Coordinates of C-alpha atoms in Angstrom, one line a residue:
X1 CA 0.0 0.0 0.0
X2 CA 1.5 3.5 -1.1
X3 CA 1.0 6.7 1.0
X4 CA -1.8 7.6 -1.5
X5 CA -3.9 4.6 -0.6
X6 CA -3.1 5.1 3.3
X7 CA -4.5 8.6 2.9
X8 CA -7.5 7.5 0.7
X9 CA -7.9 4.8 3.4
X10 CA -7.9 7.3 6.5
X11 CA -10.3 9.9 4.6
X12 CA -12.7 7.2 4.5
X13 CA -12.6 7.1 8.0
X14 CA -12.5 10.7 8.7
X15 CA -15.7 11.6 6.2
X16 CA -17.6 9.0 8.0
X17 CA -17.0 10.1 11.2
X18 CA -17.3 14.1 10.4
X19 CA -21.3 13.4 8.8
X20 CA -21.7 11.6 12.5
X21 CA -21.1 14.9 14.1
X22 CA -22.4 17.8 11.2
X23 CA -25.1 17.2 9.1
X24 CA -25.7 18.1 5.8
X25 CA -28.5 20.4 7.2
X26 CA -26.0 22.1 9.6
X27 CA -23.2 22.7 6.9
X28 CA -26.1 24.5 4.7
X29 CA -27.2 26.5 7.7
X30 CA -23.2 28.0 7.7
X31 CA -22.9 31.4 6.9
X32 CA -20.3 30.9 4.1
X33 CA -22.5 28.9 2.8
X34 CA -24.5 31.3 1.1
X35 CA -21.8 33.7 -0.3
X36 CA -21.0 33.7 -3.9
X37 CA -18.0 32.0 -4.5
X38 CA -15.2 34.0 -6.9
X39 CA -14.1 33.1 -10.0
X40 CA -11.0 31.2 -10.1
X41 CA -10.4 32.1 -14.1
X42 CA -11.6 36.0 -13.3
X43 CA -8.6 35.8 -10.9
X44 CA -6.4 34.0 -12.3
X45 CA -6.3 35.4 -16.1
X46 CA -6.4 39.1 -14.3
X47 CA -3.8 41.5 -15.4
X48 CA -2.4 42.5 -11.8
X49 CA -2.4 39.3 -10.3
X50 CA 0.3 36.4 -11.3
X51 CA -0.8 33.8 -12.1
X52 CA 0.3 32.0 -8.6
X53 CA -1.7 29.6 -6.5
X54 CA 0.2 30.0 -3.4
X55 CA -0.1 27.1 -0.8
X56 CA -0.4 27.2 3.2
X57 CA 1.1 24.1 4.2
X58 CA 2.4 22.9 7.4
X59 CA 3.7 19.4 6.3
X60 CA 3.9 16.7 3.8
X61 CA 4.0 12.9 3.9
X62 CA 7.8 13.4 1.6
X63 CA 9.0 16.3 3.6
X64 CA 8.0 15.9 7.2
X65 CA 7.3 19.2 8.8
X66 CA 8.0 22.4 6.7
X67 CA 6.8 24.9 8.8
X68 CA 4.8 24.6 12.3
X69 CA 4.8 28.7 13.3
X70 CA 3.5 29.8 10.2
X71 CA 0.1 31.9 11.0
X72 CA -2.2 31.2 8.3
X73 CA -4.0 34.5 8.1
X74 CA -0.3 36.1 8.2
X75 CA 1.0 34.2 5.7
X76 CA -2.2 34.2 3.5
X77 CA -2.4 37.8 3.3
X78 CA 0.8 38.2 2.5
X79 CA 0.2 35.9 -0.7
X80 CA -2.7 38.2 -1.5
X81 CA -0.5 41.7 -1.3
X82 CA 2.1 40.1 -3.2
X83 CA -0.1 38.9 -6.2
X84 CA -1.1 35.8 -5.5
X85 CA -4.0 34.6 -8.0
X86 CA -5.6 32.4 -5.6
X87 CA -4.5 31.0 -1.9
X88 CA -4.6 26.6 -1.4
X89 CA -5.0 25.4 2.0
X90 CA -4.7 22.2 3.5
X91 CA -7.4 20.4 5.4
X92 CA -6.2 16.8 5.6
X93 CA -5.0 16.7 9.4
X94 CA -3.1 13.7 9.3
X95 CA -1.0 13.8 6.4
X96 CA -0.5 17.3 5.9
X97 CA -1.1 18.9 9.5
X98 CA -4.1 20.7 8.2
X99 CA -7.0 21.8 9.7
X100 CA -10.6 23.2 9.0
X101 CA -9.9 26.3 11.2
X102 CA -6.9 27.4 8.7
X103 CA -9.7 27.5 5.7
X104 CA -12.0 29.3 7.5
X105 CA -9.1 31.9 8.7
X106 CA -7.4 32.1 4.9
X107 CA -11.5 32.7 3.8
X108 CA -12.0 35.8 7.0
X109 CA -8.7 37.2 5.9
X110 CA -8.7 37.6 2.2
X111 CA -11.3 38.4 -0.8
X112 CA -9.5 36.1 -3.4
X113 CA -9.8 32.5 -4.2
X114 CA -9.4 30.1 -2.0
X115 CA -8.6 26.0 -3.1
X116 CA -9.4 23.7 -0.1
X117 CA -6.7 21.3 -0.9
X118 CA -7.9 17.8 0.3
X119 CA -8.3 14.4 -0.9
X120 CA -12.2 14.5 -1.9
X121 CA -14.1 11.4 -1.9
X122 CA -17.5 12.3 -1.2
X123 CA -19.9 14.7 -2.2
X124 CA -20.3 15.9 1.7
X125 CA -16.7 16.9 1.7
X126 CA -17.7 19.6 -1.3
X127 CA -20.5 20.5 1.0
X128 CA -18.0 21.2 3.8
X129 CA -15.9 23.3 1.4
X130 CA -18.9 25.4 0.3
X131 CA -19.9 26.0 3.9
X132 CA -16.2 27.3 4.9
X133 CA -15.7 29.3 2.4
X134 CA -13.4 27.8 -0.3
X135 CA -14.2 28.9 -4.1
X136 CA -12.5 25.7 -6.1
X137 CA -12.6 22.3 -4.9
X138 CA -9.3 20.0 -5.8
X139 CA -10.6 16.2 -7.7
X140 CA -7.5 14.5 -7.9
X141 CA -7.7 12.0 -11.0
X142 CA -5.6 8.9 -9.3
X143 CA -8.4 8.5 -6.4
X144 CA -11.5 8.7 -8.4
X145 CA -13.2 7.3 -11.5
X146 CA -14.1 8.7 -14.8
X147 CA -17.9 8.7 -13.0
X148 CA -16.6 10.5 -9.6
X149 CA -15.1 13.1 -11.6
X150 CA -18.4 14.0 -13.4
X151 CA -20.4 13.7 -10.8
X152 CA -18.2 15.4 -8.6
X153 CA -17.6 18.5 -10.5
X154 CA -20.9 18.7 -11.4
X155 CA -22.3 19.1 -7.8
X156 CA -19.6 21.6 -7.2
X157 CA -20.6 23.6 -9.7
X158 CA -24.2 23.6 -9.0
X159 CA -22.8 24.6 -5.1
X160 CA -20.9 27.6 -7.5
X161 CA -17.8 26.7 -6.7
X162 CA -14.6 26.3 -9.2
X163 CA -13.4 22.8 -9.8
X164 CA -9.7 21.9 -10.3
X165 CA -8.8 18.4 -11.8
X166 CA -5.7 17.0 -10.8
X167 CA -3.4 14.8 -13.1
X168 CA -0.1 13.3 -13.3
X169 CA 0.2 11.4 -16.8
X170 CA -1.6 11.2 -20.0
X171 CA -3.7 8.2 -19.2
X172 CA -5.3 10.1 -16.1
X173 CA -6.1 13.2 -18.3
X174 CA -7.8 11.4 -21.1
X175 CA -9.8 9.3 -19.1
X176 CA -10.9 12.0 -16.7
X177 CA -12.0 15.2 -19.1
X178 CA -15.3 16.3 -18.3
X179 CA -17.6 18.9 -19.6
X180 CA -17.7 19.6 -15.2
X181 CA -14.4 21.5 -14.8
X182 CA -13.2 24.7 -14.8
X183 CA -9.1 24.1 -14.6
X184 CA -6.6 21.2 -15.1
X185 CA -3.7 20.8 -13.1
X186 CA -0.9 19.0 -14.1
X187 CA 1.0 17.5 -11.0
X188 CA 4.8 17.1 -11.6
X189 CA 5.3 15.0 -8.2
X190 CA 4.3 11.8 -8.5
X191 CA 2.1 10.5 -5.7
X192 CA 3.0 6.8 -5.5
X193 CA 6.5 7.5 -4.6
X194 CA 6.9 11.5 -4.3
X195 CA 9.6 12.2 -6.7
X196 CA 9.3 15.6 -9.0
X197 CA 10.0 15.9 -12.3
X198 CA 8.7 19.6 -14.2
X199 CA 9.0 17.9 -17.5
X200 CA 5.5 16.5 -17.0
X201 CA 4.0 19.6 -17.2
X202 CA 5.7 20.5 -20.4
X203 CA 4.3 16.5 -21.8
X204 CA 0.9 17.2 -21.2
X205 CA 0.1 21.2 -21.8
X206 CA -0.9 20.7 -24.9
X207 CA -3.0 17.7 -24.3
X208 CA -5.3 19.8 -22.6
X209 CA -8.4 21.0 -23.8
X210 CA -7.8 24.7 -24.7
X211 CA -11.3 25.3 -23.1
X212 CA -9.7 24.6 -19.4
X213 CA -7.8 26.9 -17.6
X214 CA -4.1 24.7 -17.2
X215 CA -2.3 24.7 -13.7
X216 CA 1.5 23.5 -13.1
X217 CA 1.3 22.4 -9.9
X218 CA 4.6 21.0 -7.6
X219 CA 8.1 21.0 -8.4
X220 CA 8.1 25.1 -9.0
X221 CA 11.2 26.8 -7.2
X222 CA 12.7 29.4 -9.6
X223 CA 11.1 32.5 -11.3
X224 CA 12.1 31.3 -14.9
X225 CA 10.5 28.3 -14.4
X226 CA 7.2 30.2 -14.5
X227 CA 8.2 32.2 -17.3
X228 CA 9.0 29.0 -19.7
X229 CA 5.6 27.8 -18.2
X230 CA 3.9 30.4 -18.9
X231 CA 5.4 30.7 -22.7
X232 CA 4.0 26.6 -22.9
X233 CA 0.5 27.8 -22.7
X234 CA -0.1 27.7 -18.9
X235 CA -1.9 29.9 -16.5
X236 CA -1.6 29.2 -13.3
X237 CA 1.2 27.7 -11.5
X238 CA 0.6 26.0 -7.7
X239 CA 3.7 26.9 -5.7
X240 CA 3.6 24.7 -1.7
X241 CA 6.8 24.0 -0.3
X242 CA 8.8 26.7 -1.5
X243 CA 7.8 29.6 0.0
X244 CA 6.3 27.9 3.5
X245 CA 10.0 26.0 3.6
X246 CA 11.4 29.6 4.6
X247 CA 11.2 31.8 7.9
X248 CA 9.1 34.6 6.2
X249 CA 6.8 33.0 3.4
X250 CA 5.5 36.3 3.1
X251 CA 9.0 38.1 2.1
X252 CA 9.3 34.9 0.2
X253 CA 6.7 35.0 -2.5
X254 CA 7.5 38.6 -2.7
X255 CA 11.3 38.0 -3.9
X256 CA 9.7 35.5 -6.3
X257 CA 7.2 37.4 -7.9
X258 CA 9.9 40.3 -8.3
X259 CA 12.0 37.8 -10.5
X260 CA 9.3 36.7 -12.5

């Protein structure tokens, strides 16, 4: 069993025992659950913004801790002031040292998009997203079927929210193209084992549907990287460990953006 079937395994566990303690009624009943999410392209394709997905993460299952001071509304608004295109932030508590509270604190600081990074495998985990105030919703390709996928980014997007599809290879993006997405992300790590390798972004960019917004996610450390990505055809580029690896993410992604 890799550490993506451990996870998948554990989320099973932690969905059932979250609809024991919140119904669907009560996540409904949440304020954020009425607000109107933003648009994830709006921001993303905007002139004075970068293009940047910039990530709040504590830990990883590859790295071990990264950062465990890091405040999230801090380090999130910092993103924002530096140009940041939308803000990802971690729920998975086990894996990733995530929690619900640093969703809701990234959403009460900031009025750009937020991606509740997670590993979703139920349709009540993209009600708790809606009801905390995330705007896209991450489906990751390698935990769900063609079906999920549909179905999945169809009820998102009847919630309003944005839906970002996860791949890492060719056979995962043509089996998994749905008419229920708004952006394709193209992850260079590879989940099974964690090694990085940018060169699958450049593979696939042009495999994807010109209709979908196209993310680089992972494996993004210097400022020309962007710029070759960019000149590929993407728009959007999901930066975690680099900037939350330092003391001052903050003074980090502004450095970066400076160079780009």
């Amino acid at each position: 069993m890799n550490i993506l079937d451990k996870i998948v395994l554990r989320k099973k566990e932690e969905v059932a025992a979250a609809k024991a303690l919140v119904s669907v009624q009560d996540l409904e009943n949440a304020v954020h659950f009425k607000r109107t999410p933003h648009s994830f392209k709006d921001f993303l394709l905007s002139a004075d913004r970068t293009g940047i997905i910039a990530e709040f993460k504590r830990r990883s299952p590859s790295k071990g801790l990264i950062n465990g001071v890091a405040d999230v509304a801090e380090v999130t608004q910092a993103y924002n002031s530096a140009g940041a295109s939308a803000l990802s932030v971690l729920t998975d508590v086990d894996f990733f040292g995530g929690k619900t509270e640093d969703l809701l604190a990234a959403r009460a600081a900031n009025n750009i998009p937020v991606l509740r990074k997670d590993f979703m495998i139920d349709e009540y985990q993209i009600l708790e997203a809606k009801a905390w105030g995330a705007d896209i919703i991450l489906l990751i390709a390698s935990i769900l079927t063609p079906q999920q996928i549909n179905d999945f980014g169809k009820f998102a997007q009847n919630l309003g929210l944005n839906v970002l599809l996860e791949v890492h290879n060719l056979e995962e993006l043509e089996r998994s193209i749905s008419p229920n997405l708004d952006a394709i992300g193209v992850n260079n790590r590879n989940l099974a084992d964690f090694t990085v390798d940018i060169q699958t972004s450049f593979d696939l960019v042009n495999k994807i549907p010109d209709e979908f917004l196209k993310i680089s996610e992972s494996a993004i450390s210097n400022p020309q990287t962007i710029r070759e990505l960019k000149t590929a055809g993407f728009n959007g580029f999901l930066i975690g460990e680099n900037f939350m690896k330092t003391n001052n993410p903050g003074l980090a992604i502004q450095q970066f953006v400076a160079e780009i």
